[in-house]
XYZ file of C-alpha atoms in Angstrom:
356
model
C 274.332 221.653 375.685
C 270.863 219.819 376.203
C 271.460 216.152 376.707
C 268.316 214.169 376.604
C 266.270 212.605 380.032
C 267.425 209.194 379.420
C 271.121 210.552 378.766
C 270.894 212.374 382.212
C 272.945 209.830 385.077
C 269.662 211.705 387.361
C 267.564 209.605 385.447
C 268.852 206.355 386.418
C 268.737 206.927 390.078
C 264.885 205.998 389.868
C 266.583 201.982 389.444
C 266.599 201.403 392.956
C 266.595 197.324 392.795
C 268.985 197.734 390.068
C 266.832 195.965 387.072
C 269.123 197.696 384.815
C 271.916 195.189 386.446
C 269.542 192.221 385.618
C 269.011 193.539 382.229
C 272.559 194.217 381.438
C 272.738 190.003 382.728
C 271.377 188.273 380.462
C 274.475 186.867 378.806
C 275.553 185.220 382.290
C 271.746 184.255 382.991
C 272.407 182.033 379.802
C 275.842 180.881 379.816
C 275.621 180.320 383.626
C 272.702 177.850 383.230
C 273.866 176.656 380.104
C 277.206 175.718 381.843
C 275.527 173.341 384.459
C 273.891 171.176 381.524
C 275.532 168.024 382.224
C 275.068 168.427 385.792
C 271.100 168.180 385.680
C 270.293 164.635 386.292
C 266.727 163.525 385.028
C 265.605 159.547 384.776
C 265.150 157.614 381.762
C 261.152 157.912 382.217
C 261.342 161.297 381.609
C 262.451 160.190 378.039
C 259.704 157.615 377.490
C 256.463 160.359 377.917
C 254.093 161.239 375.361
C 253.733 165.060 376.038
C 255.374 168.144 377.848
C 253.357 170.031 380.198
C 254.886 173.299 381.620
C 252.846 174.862 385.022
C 253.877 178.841 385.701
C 252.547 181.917 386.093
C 253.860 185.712 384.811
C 257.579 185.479 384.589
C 258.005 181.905 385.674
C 256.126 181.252 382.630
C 257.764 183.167 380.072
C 260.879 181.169 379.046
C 258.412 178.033 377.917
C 256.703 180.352 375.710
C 260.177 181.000 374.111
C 260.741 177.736 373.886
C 257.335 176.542 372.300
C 257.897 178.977 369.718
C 260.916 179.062 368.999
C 261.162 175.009 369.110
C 257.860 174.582 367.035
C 259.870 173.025 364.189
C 262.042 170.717 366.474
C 260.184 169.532 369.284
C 258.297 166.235 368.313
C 256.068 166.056 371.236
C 253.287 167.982 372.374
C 253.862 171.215 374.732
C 251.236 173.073 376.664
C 251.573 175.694 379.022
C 249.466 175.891 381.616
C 248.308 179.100 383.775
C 246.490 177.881 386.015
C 246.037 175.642 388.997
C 244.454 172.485 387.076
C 246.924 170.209 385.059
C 245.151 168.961 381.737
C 242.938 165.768 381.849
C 245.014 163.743 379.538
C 248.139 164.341 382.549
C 249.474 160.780 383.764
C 252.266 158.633 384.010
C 253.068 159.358 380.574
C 253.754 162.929 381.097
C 256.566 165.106 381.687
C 255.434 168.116 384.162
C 257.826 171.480 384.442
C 256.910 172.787 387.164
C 258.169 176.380 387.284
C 257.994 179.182 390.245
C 260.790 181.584 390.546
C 259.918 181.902 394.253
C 259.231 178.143 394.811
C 255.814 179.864 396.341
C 253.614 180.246 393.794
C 250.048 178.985 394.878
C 248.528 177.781 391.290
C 252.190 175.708 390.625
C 252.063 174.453 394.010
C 248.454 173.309 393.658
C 249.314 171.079 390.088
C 252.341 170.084 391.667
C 250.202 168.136 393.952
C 248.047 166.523 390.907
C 250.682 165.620 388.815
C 252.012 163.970 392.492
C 248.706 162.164 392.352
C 249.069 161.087 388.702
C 252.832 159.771 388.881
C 253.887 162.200 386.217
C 257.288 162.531 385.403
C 258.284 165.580 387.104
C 260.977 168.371 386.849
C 261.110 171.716 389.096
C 262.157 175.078 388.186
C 262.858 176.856 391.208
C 264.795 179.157 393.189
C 263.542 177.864 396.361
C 260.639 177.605 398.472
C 257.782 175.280 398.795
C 258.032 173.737 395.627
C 262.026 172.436 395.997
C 261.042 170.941 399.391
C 258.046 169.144 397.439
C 260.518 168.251 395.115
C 262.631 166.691 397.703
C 260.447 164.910 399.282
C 259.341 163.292 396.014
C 262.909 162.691 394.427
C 262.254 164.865 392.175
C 265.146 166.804 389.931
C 265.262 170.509 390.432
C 267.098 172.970 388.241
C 267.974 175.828 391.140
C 267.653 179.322 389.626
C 271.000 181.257 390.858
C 270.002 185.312 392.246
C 273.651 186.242 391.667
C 272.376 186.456 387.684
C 269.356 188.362 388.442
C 270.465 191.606 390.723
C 266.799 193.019 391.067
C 265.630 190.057 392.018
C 262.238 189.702 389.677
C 261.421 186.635 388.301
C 260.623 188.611 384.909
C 264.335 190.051 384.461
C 265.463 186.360 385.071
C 264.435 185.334 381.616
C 267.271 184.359 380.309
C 267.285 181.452 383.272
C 263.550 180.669 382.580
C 264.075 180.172 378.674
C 267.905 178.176 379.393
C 266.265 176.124 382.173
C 262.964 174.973 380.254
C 265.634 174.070 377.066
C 267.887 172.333 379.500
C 265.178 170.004 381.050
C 263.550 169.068 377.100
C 267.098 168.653 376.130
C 268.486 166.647 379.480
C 265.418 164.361 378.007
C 266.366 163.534 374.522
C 263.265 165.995 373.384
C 265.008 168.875 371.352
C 268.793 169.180 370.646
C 270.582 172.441 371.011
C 274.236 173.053 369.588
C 276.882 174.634 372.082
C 278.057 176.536 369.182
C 274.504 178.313 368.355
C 274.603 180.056 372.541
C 278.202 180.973 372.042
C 277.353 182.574 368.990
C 274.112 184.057 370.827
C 276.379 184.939 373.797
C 278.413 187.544 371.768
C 275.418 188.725 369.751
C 274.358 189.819 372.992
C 277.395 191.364 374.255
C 277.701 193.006 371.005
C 274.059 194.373 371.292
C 274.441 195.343 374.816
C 277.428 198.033 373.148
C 274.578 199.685 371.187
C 271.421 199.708 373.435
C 273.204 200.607 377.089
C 272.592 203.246 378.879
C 275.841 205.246 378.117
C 275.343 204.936 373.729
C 273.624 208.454 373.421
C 269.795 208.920 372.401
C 270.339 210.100 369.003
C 272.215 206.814 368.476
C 270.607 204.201 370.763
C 267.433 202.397 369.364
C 266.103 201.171 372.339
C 266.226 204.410 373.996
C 264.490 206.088 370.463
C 261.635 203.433 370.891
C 260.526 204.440 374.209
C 260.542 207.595 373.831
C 258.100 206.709 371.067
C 255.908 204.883 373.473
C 255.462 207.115 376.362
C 251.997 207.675 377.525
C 250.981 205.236 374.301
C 249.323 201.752 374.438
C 251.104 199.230 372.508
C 250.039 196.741 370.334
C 252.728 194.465 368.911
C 252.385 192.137 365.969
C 254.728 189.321 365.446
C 255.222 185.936 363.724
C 256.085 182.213 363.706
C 259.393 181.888 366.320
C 259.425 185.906 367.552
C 255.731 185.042 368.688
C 257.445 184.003 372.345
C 259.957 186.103 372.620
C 257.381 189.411 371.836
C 255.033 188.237 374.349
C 257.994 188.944 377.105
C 258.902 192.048 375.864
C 254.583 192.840 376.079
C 255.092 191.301 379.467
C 258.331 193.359 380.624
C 256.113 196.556 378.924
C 253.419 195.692 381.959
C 255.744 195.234 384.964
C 258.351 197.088 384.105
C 256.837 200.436 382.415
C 253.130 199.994 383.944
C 252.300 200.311 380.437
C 249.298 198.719 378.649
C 250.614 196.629 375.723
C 248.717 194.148 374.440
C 249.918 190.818 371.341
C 248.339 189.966 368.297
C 250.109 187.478 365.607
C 250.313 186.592 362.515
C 248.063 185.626 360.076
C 245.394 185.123 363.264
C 245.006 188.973 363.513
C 244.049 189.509 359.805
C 240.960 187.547 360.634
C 239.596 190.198 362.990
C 241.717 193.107 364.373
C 242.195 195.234 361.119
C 238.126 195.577 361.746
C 238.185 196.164 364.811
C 240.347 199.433 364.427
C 237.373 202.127 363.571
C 235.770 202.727 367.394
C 236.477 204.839 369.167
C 238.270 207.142 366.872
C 240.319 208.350 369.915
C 242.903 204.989 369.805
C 244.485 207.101 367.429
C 245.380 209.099 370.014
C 246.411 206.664 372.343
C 247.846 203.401 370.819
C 250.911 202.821 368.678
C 251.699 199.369 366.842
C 255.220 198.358 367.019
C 256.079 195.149 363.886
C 258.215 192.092 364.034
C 259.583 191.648 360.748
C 262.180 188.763 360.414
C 263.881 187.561 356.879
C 263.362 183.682 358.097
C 259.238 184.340 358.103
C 257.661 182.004 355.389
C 257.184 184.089 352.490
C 253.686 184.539 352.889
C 253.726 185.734 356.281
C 256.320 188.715 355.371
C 253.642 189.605 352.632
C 250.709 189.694 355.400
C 253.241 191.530 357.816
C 253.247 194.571 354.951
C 249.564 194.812 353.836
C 248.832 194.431 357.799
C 251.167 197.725 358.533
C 249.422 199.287 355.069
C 246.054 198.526 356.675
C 246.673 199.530 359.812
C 248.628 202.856 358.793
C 246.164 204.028 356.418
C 243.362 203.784 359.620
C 245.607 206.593 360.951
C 247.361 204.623 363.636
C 250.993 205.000 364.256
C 253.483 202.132 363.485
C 257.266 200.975 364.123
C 258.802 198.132 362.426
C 261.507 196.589 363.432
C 263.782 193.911 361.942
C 265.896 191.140 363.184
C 269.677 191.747 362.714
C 271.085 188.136 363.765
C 271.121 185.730 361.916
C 268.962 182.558 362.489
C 266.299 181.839 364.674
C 267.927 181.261 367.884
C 269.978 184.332 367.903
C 266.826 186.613 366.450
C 264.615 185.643 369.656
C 267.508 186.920 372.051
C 267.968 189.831 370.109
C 264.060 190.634 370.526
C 263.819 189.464 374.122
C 267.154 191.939 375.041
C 265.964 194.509 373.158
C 262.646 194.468 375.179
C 264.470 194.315 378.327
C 266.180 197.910 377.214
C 263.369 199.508 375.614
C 260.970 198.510 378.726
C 263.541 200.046 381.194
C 263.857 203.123 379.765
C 260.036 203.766 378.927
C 259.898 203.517 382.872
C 262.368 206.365 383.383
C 260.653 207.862 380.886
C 257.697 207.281 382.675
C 259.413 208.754 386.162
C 258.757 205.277 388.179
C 261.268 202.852 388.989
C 260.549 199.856 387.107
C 261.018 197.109 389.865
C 257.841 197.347 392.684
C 254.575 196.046 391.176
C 252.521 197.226 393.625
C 248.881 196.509 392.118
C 249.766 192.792 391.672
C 251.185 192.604 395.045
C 247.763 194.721 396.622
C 245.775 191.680 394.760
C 247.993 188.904 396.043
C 247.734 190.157 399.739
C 243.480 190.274 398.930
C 243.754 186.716 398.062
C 245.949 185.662 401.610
């Protein structure tokens, strides 16, 4: 009887540094961190700022993107993420700084670590180790200490769920946005729950995630989101890149319907090559789900191939784990699909070893 590629046990043995593992770890990622909430101690100052400013790069910077959007109705001070080396002008004493580097090494945290040093900001690290914790030491400043144990393959992209629970932890530790214990247990068995349908033993025929990547083999990806999935798509996009070596590329809502449905004509062979995957969620605004619909008429009608695909949970904490887990699933298997093991990056380590 034929059994599909990704229902094969050969398949899996491209996992070498067991990513699957760190998928599959996502609930203890969260309720791990989650647990040690009263044990992060952060000062009174860190109450009294005017804005938020989060420093990371790739993975380390993913879970405040979660957070900004998903938050965006809740948080009453401003948040900016910053990829780079520079912190913002308006950075000073009334600022709280995240700093956040999975490997405590990374050289554009490290260097606005130093200015928000300069500027007295309220600081708070996000690290596994490294450089930056020793900084942090020396300064007194608090450190949230990202545990491996929860993230077997060891990339800082597969340790989302840390990332997003750690940035949440600090604004909460701070009096900034308020998150019920009741809303991550109920997120906690959503996940276990989802896990059931999207592993690696639920057959093809009957497994979405694995359905999905099959779709997107040898495809570029555009996906189109809204409002609080905006985060959340942009790390499945970014687990697409590292994981798959796929292009995949994020457009949302109602920006996109300013420019991209014209820019969809040349060349004619995109057809070919890309595939648009949707974000529909019941809790858009009402005008947003109408946009969402004329934008996959639009885009269909150009000849271009679409998915939708539409939040299950129910509210909007739960409906950004269920994207961000499905990403994790559907990313894995498009590398398998792909015949590479979805760990090594080797083209971003060749251009960090340029820069040395």
């Amino acid at each position: 009887m034929f059994k599909h590629k990704l229902d094969q046990e050969s398949s899996y043995k491209l996992d070498s540094s067991r990513v699957y593992d760190s998928v599959l770890a996502l609930p203890q990622q969260i309720g791990g961190l989650w647990e040690g909430l009263t044990d992060l101690k952060i000062g009174k100052a860190c109450r009294l700022v005017d804005n938020v400013v989060v420093v990371g790069m790739g993975g380390s910077a993913l879970g405040a993107r979660v957070v900004k959007s998903m938050c965006s109705d809740k948080l009453m001070l401003p948040l900016e993420i910053v990829n780079n080396y520079h912190l913002p002008a308006y950075v000073d004493e009334r600022s709280l700084v995240i700093l956040s580097s999975y490997s405590g090494g990374t050289e554009e945290v490290l260097h606005a670590a130093k200015e928000a040093e300069a500027r007295k900001s309220c600081v708070v690290v996000i690290a596994g180790g490294g450089s930056l914790v020793e900084m942090a030491e020396k300064n007194n400043w608090p450190v949230l200490k990202l545990k491996e144990e929860y993230n077997p393959s060891k990339q800082p992209r597969m340790a989302i769920g840390m990332s997003v629970m750690a940035v949440l932890m600090v604004l909460s530790r701070c009096g900034h946005v308020e998150i019920e214990s009741e809303l991550v247990t109920q997120v906690l068995a959503n996940l276990r729950s989802q896990q059931q349908i999207l592993g690696k033993d639920r057959p093809f025929k009957e497994n979405p995630a694995k359905r999905l990547a099959e779709i997107l083999e040898e495809k570029a990806v555009i996906m189109i989101g809204a409002e609080h999935l905006t985060g959340a798509i942009h790390v499945f996009k970014n687990q697409l890149n590292e994981n798959a070596k796929t292009f995949a590329a994020r457009f949302d809502l109602p920006e996109l319907n300013h420019h991209l449905l014209e820019g969809l004509s040349f060349p004619k062979e995109l057809r070919k090559v890309f595939h648009f995957v949707i974000f529909d969620s019941e809790l858009y605004d009402p005008v947003i789900s109408k946009r969402l619909l004329l934008t996959e008429e639009v885009i269909t009608k150009q000849g271009y191939g679409v998915t939708r695909i539409k939040a299950e949970t129910s509210g909007v904490l739960a409906q950004v784990w269920e994207t961000i887990a499905f990403g994790g699933f559907v990313s894995f298997y498009l590398a398998l699909l792909h015949k590479i093991d979805p760990a090594p990056i080797p083209w971003v380590d060749y251009f960090k070893s340029k820069l040395k």
